[in-house]
Amino acid sequence: MNADILKERQNATFDVEKLTNILDGGPELTKRRREIESMVLNDPDFMEEDPNFLSRSERYDQAVRKSAQMILKLREYGIADPEEIYCYKSTVHLGKPEPLDLHLGMFLPTLLNQANQEQMDRFFMPSWNLEIIGTYAQTEMGHGTHLRGLETTATYDPATQEFVLNSPTVSSIKWWPGGLGKTSNHAIVLAQLYTQGNCHGLHAFIVPIRDMNTHVPLPGIVVGDIGPKFGFDEIDNGYLKMENVRIPRENMLMKYAKVEPDGTYKKPPSAKLTYGTMVFIRSMIVGESARALSKASTIAIRYSAVRHQSEIRPGEPEPQILDFQTQQYKLFPLLATAYAFIFVGQYMKDTYSRISGDINQGDFSELPELHALSAGLKAFTTWTANAAIEVCRMSCGGHGYSRSSGLPDLYVNFTPTCTYEGENTVMMLQTARYLVKS
Amino acid sequence: YQQAKAGQQLSGIVSYLNETDHRRVQPQPVSARPTVVDINDLASLVEIYKLRAAILVGMAAKSIQQELQHRKNQADAWNNSAIDLVKASDAHCHYVVVKLFTDKLGEIGDTAVHSVVSSLALLYALHGITVNSGDFLQAGLLSVPQVLQISVRIKELLSQLRPNAVALVDSFDIHNKKLNSVLGRYDGNVYENMFEWARRSPLNATEVHESFYKYLKPLRSKL
């Protein structure tokens, strides 16, 4: 071990293990997290080529291989707790997004939440066994957070009892969903529902997009990868254009809203139902901010402990960079912020699970405040962490620019949190709406 | 803000909009406001973060009112106040984070851990004030001498935290493979591993890259 960093650890005034337990939420959770991590990290099936040395296609290929293994192993070990699945998955993919993210994180949960019993019988097990590989297609090339602006249409044809899914303009082409380009053979498509000449707003439809055997795109479906991005090299963010594609009436997710065979529309009991999912995902993103900032500050502070340069007292040997006040002022407030965000993430998770029960009982009273808070905190923490990762990168001098530092990858894979799941400025204005109303 | 203004009792985190009587949340000339803040006391720092949020919410709401008085419709009035509204939300979130951090300390039993995490919490709160000092000064929540005092206190905290910096990041307990960084590796053996990593670059698969034979060498013969 490097002598400097060894000395640093000998000087600590507290028991690291105890603090780790607090950050995990308890000693048992620390133990279990480590068990899961070592299951993955010691598993030869998850050995990989350094992605930094691979082409984009090779990175995608490697990610699909690991995801396929991951699905098998999760079943084999019987890991079912969402937290543990998350931990296992993020260890397999080292914190990077992976091609089945939306299948696991959006397609399956949406079936669970919005499919009626017939649809569950028809779609769930094939999806669980990856005969159906799904994604969740909401954002369009020209439209994002403002859902009313989405242009994709689903028009009901009572004569054939089918919906006609259509992308009427270029700006209506679905764009960005992970796994859409090359991986998925179904998509839950969010489209403006038209029936009996009226528009009833956004609804969800299960749309087959590739043949389940040959994986060839189906007639009327134009689907592919949107091309290289700032990061996210492992996943095939895709585009989807639908040219009057017909799907059975039964493919509209109808647990709440319904369209009868004759085209009559039945409203969902409460528009707030989708809030719950949004709050959940934004709470997870707050945790993501904490994790990313913890990584960045770990890299920057450890390196600042072993890196010697310049001088403080003339003639003396080059000091550790961490002894410069300016370096401390760059990094220690960010370290404090990492801790702050870990505790906020814990609070959000606990609060969400606390009021989920109320939600299921139909008590939405706390949801508006939590929805407003989660939107604001998602923006607040991701903006702060995004800027902070860049400060950590620069504080490592030129070496921060090398991919070996891990900081470029960390940055390019974290920065999308500022725009996806609700663009941050829009999130802040959602919170403001609640504040002004309150 | 509107509900509180109408005398309605709010619940949850925003209830602070009830507590502060509106006269106090008006921006006041600094001399008129007694500012008794102990910059070492997190609870009093949480308090002024709360007041700052309340004031900024109030200012955003006032901006909307003023826009409406210029016969703007609600939507335009809202859009013309959006900067204030985002700022108010940011202040609200900042208050929530400082408050939750402070609350968390109460759950930490081990005194050594409590001491170091308290320093982090204090640094977080004071640094936030420094970065947003304009808000706190403009609202009369702090005096200029106090802001200067905070800068001094931050420098003390930096040196106070310095001995524990590495241990504090070790506490995140991020496995080397998950961290995936030569610079941040646990054993600190950065340079030798950086060299080894570089040598594995595909560009180094051959001592002489094919482009030399394809372009550089032929180029010479043409010059």
JSON list of N, CA, C and O in Angstrom, two decimals, chain B residues 30-54:
[
{"chain": "B", "resi": 30, "resn": "VAL", "atom": "N", "xyz": [-30.60, 45.98, 6.88]},
{"chain": "B", "resi": 30, "resn": "VAL", "atom": "CA", "xyz": [-29.85, 45.15, 7.83]},
{"chain": "B", "resi": 30, "resn": "VAL", "atom": "C", "xyz": [-29.88, 45.78, 9.23]},
{"chain": "B", "resi": 30, "resn": "VAL", "atom": "O", "xyz": [-30.10, 45.11, 10.23]},
{"chain": "B", "resi": 31, "resn": "SER", "atom": "N", "xyz": [-29.77, 47.04, 9.27]},
{"chain": "B", "resi": 31, "resn": "SER", "atom": "CA", "xyz": [-29.66, 47.69, 10.61]},
{"chain": "B", "resi": 31, "resn": "SER", "atom": "C", "xyz": [-30.93, 47.46, 11.40]},
{"chain": "B", "resi": 31, "resn": "SER", "atom": "O", "xyz": [-30.93, 47.36, 12.61]},
{"chain": "B", "resi": 32, "resn": "ALA", "atom": "N", "xyz": [-32.08, 47.27, 10.71]},
{"chain": "B", "resi": 32, "resn": "ALA", "atom": "CA", "xyz": [-33.34, 47.18, 11.47]},
{"chain": "B", "resi": 32, "resn": "ALA", "atom": "C", "xyz": [-33.54, 45.77, 12.03]},
{"chain": "B", "resi": 32, "resn": "ALA", "atom": "O", "xyz": [-34.44, 45.56, 12.82]},
{"chain": "B", "resi": 33, "resn": "ARG", "atom": "N", "xyz": [-32.75, 44.81, 11.63]},
{"chain": "B", "resi": 33, "resn": "ARG", "atom": "CA", "xyz": [-33.07, 43.42, 12.02]},
{"chain": "B", "resi": 33, "resn": "ARG", "atom": "C", "xyz": [-32.05, 42.91, 13.03]},
{"chain": "B", "resi": 33, "resn": "ARG", "atom": "O", "xyz": [-30.86, 42.90, 12.74]},
{"chain": "B", "resi": 34, "resn": "PRO", "atom": "N", "xyz": [-32.51, 42.52, 14.21]},
{"chain": "B", "resi": 34, "resn": "PRO", "atom": "CA", "xyz": [-31.53, 41.96, 15.15]},
{"chain": "B", "resi": 34, "resn": "PRO", "atom": "C", "xyz": [-31.07, 40.61, 14.61]},
{"chain": "B", "resi": 34, "resn": "PRO", "atom": "O", "xyz": [-31.87, 39.76, 14.31]},
{"chain": "B", "resi": 35, "resn": "THR", "atom": "N", "xyz": [-29.79, 40.46, 14.38]},
{"chain": "B", "resi": 35, "resn": "THR", "atom": "CA", "xyz": [-29.39, 39.16, 13.83]},
{"chain": "B", "resi": 35, "resn": "THR", "atom": "C", "xyz": [-28.58, 38.43, 14.91]},
{"chain": "B", "resi": 35, "resn": "THR", "atom": "O", "xyz": [-27.44, 38.76, 15.14]},
{"chain": "B", "resi": 36, "resn": "VAL", "atom": "N", "xyz": [-29.26, 37.49, 15.55]},
{"chain": "B", "resi": 36, "resn": "VAL", "atom": "CA", "xyz": [-28.54, 36.72, 16.55]},
{"chain": "B", "resi": 36, "resn": "VAL", "atom": "C", "xyz": [-28.39, 35.32, 16.02]},
{"chain": "B", "resi": 36, "resn": "VAL", "atom": "O", "xyz": [-29.33, 34.53, 16.10]},
{"chain": "B", "resi": 37, "resn": "VAL", "atom": "N", "xyz": [-27.29, 35.02, 15.32]},
{"chain": "B", "resi": 37, "resn": "VAL", "atom": "CA", "xyz": [-27.07, 33.69, 14.78]},
{"chain": "B", "resi": 37, "resn": "VAL", "atom": "C", "xyz": [-25.76, 33.17, 15.31]},
{"chain": "B", "resi": 37, "resn": "VAL", "atom": "O", "xyz": [-24.73, 33.81, 15.18]},
{"chain": "B", "resi": 38, "resn": "ASP", "atom": "N", "xyz": [-25.80, 31.99, 15.93]},
{"chain": "B", "resi": 38, "resn": "ASP", "atom": "CA", "xyz": [-24.55, 31.38, 16.36]},
{"chain": "B", "resi": 38, "resn": "ASP", "atom": "C", "xyz": [-24.06, 30.51, 15.22]},
{"chain": "B", "resi": 38, "resn": "ASP", "atom": "O", "xyz": [-24.67, 29.47, 14.94]},
{"chain": "B", "resi": 39, "resn": "ILE", "atom": "N", "xyz": [-23.02, 30.89, 14.55]},
{"chain": "B", "resi": 39, "resn": "ILE", "atom": "CA", "xyz": [-22.64, 30.19, 13.31]},
{"chain": "B", "resi": 39, "resn": "ILE", "atom": "C", "xyz": [-22.09, 28.81, 13.61]},
{"chain": "B", "resi": 39, "resn": "ILE", "atom": "O", "xyz": [-21.85, 28.04, 12.70]},
{"chain": "B", "resi": 40, "resn": "ASN", "atom": "N", "xyz": [-21.93, 28.49, 14.89]},
{"chain": "B", "resi": 40, "resn": "ASN", "atom": "CA", "xyz": [-21.49, 27.13, 15.20]},
{"chain": "B", "resi": 40, "resn": "ASN", "atom": "C", "xyz": [-22.67, 26.24, 15.58]},
{"chain": "B", "resi": 40, "resn": "ASN", "atom": "O", "xyz": [-22.50, 25.06, 15.84]},
{"chain": "B", "resi": 41, "resn": "ASP", "atom": "N", "xyz": [-23.85, 26.85, 15.58]},
{"chain": "B", "resi": 41, "resn": "ASP", "atom": "CA", "xyz": [-25.01, 26.07, 16.04]},
{"chain": "B", "resi": 41, "resn": "ASP", "atom": "C", "xyz": [-25.85, 25.69, 14.83]},
{"chain": "B", "resi": 41, "resn": "ASP", "atom": "O", "xyz": [-26.52, 26.54, 14.22]},
{"chain": "B", "resi": 42, "resn": "LEU", "atom": "N", "xyz": [-25.83, 24.41, 14.49]},
{"chain": "B", "resi": 42, "resn": "LEU", "atom": "CA", "xyz": [-26.54, 23.97, 13.29]},
{"chain": "B", "resi": 42, "resn": "LEU", "atom": "C", "xyz": [-28.02, 24.32, 13.34]},
{"chain": "B", "resi": 42, "resn": "LEU", "atom": "O", "xyz": [-28.61, 24.70, 12.33]},
{"chain": "B", "resi": 43, "resn": "ALA", "atom": "N", "xyz": [-28.61, 24.20, 14.51]},
{"chain": "B", "resi": 43, "resn": "ALA", "atom": "CA", "xyz": [-30.06, 24.48, 14.61]},
{"chain": "B", "resi": 43, "resn": "ALA", "atom": "C", "xyz": [-30.34, 25.92, 14.18]},
{"chain": "B", "resi": 43, "resn": "ALA", "atom": "O", "xyz": [-31.29, 26.18, 13.45]},
{"chain": "B", "resi": 44, "resn": "SER", "atom": "N", "xyz": [-29.46, 26.83, 14.57]},
{"chain": "B", "resi": 44, "resn": "SER", "atom": "CA", "xyz": [-29.76, 28.23, 14.18]},
{"chain": "B", "resi": 44, "resn": "SER", "atom": "C", "xyz": [-29.45, 28.43, 12.70]},
{"chain": "B", "resi": 44, "resn": "SER", "atom": "O", "xyz": [-30.09, 29.24, 12.03]},
{"chain": "B", "resi": 45, "resn": "LEU", "atom": "N", "xyz": [-28.51, 27.64, 12.17]},
{"chain": "B", "resi": 45, "resn": "LEU", "atom": "CA", "xyz": [-28.26, 27.74, 10.73]},
{"chain": "B", "resi": 45, "resn": "LEU", "atom": "C", "xyz": [-29.45, 27.20, 9.94]},
{"chain": "B", "resi": 45, "resn": "LEU", "atom": "O", "xyz": [-29.86, 27.78, 8.93]},
{"chain": "B", "resi": 46, "resn": "VAL", "atom": "N", "xyz": [-30.03, 26.09, 10.44]},
{"chain": "B", "resi": 46, "resn": "VAL", "atom": "CA", "xyz": [-31.23, 25.55, 9.79]},
{"chain": "B", "resi": 46, "resn": "VAL", "atom": "C", "xyz": [-32.31, 26.63, 9.76]},
{"chain": "B", "resi": 46, "resn": "VAL", "atom": "O", "xyz": [-33.00, 26.84, 8.76]},
{"chain": "B", "resi": 47, "resn": "GLU", "atom": "N", "xyz": [-32.41, 27.35, 10.87]},
{"chain": "B", "resi": 47, "resn": "GLU", "atom": "CA", "xyz": [-33.42, 28.41, 10.99]},
{"chain": "B", "resi": 47, "resn": "GLU", "atom": "C", "xyz": [-33.24, 29.47, 9.92]},
{"chain": "B", "resi": 47, "resn": "GLU", "atom": "O", "xyz": [-34.19, 29.87, 9.24]},
{"chain": "B", "resi": 48, "resn": "ILE", "atom": "N", "xyz": [-32.02, 29.91, 9.70]},
{"chain": "B", "resi": 48, "resn": "ILE", "atom": "CA", "xyz": [-31.88, 30.99, 8.71]},
{"chain": "B", "resi": 48, "resn": "ILE", "atom": "C", "xyz": [-31.99, 30.45, 7.29]},
{"chain": "B", "resi": 48, "resn": "ILE", "atom": "O", "xyz": [-32.42, 31.17, 6.37]},
{"chain": "B", "resi": 49, "resn": "TYR", "atom": "N", "xyz": [-31.69, 29.18, 7.08]},
{"chain": "B", "resi": 49, "resn": "TYR", "atom": "CA", "xyz": [-31.97, 28.59, 5.76]},
{"chain": "B", "resi": 49, "resn": "TYR", "atom": "C", "xyz": [-33.48, 28.60, 5.53]},
{"chain": "B", "resi": 49, "resn": "TYR", "atom": "O", "xyz": [-33.97, 28.88, 4.44]},
{"chain": "B", "resi": 50, "resn": "LYS", "atom": "N", "xyz": [-34.21, 28.30, 6.58]},
{"chain": "B", "resi": 50, "resn": "LYS", "atom": "CA", "xyz": [-35.68, 28.26, 6.48]},
{"chain": "B", "resi": 50, "resn": "LYS", "atom": "C", "xyz": [-36.21, 29.66, 6.17]},
{"chain": "B", "resi": 50, "resn": "LYS", "atom": "O", "xyz": [-37.03, 29.84, 5.26]},
{"chain": "B", "resi": 51, "resn": "LEU", "atom": "N", "xyz": [-35.69, 30.65, 6.86]},
{"chain": "B", "resi": 51, "resn": "LEU", "atom": "CA", "xyz": [-36.17, 32.02, 6.62]},
{"chain": "B", "resi": 51, "resn": "LEU", "atom": "C", "xyz": [-35.81, 32.47, 5.21]},
{"chain": "B", "resi": 51, "resn": "LEU", "atom": "O", "xyz": [-36.59, 33.11, 4.51]},
{"chain": "B", "resi": 52, "resn": "ARG", "atom": "N", "xyz": [-34.61, 32.10, 4.79]},
{"chain": "B", "resi": 52, "resn": "ARG", "atom": "CA", "xyz": [-34.21, 32.46, 3.42]},
{"chain": "B", "resi": 52, "resn": "ARG", "atom": "C", "xyz": [-35.20, 31.86, 2.43]},
{"chain": "B", "resi": 52, "resn": "ARG", "atom": "O", "xyz": [-35.66, 32.55, 1.50]},
{"chain": "B", "resi": 53, "resn": "ALA", "atom": "N", "xyz": [-35.56, 30.58, 2.62]},
{"chain": "B", "resi": 53, "resn": "ALA", "atom": "CA", "xyz": [-36.51, 29.93, 1.70]},
{"chain": "B", "resi": 53, "resn": "ALA", "atom": "C", "xyz": [-37.84, 30.67, 1.75]},
{"chain": "B", "resi": 53, "resn": "ALA", "atom": "O", "xyz": [-38.43, 30.98, 0.71]},
{"chain": "B", "resi": 54, "resn": "ALA", "atom": "N", "xyz": [-38.30, 30.99, 2.95]},
{"chain": "B", "resi": 54, "resn": "ALA", "atom": "CA", "xyz": [-39.60, 31.65, 3.08]},
{"chain": "B", "resi": 54, "resn": "ALA", "atom": "C", "xyz": [-39.58, 33.00, 2.36]},
{"chain": "B", "resi": 54, "resn": "ALA", "atom": "O", "xyz": [-40.51, 33.35, 1.64]}
]
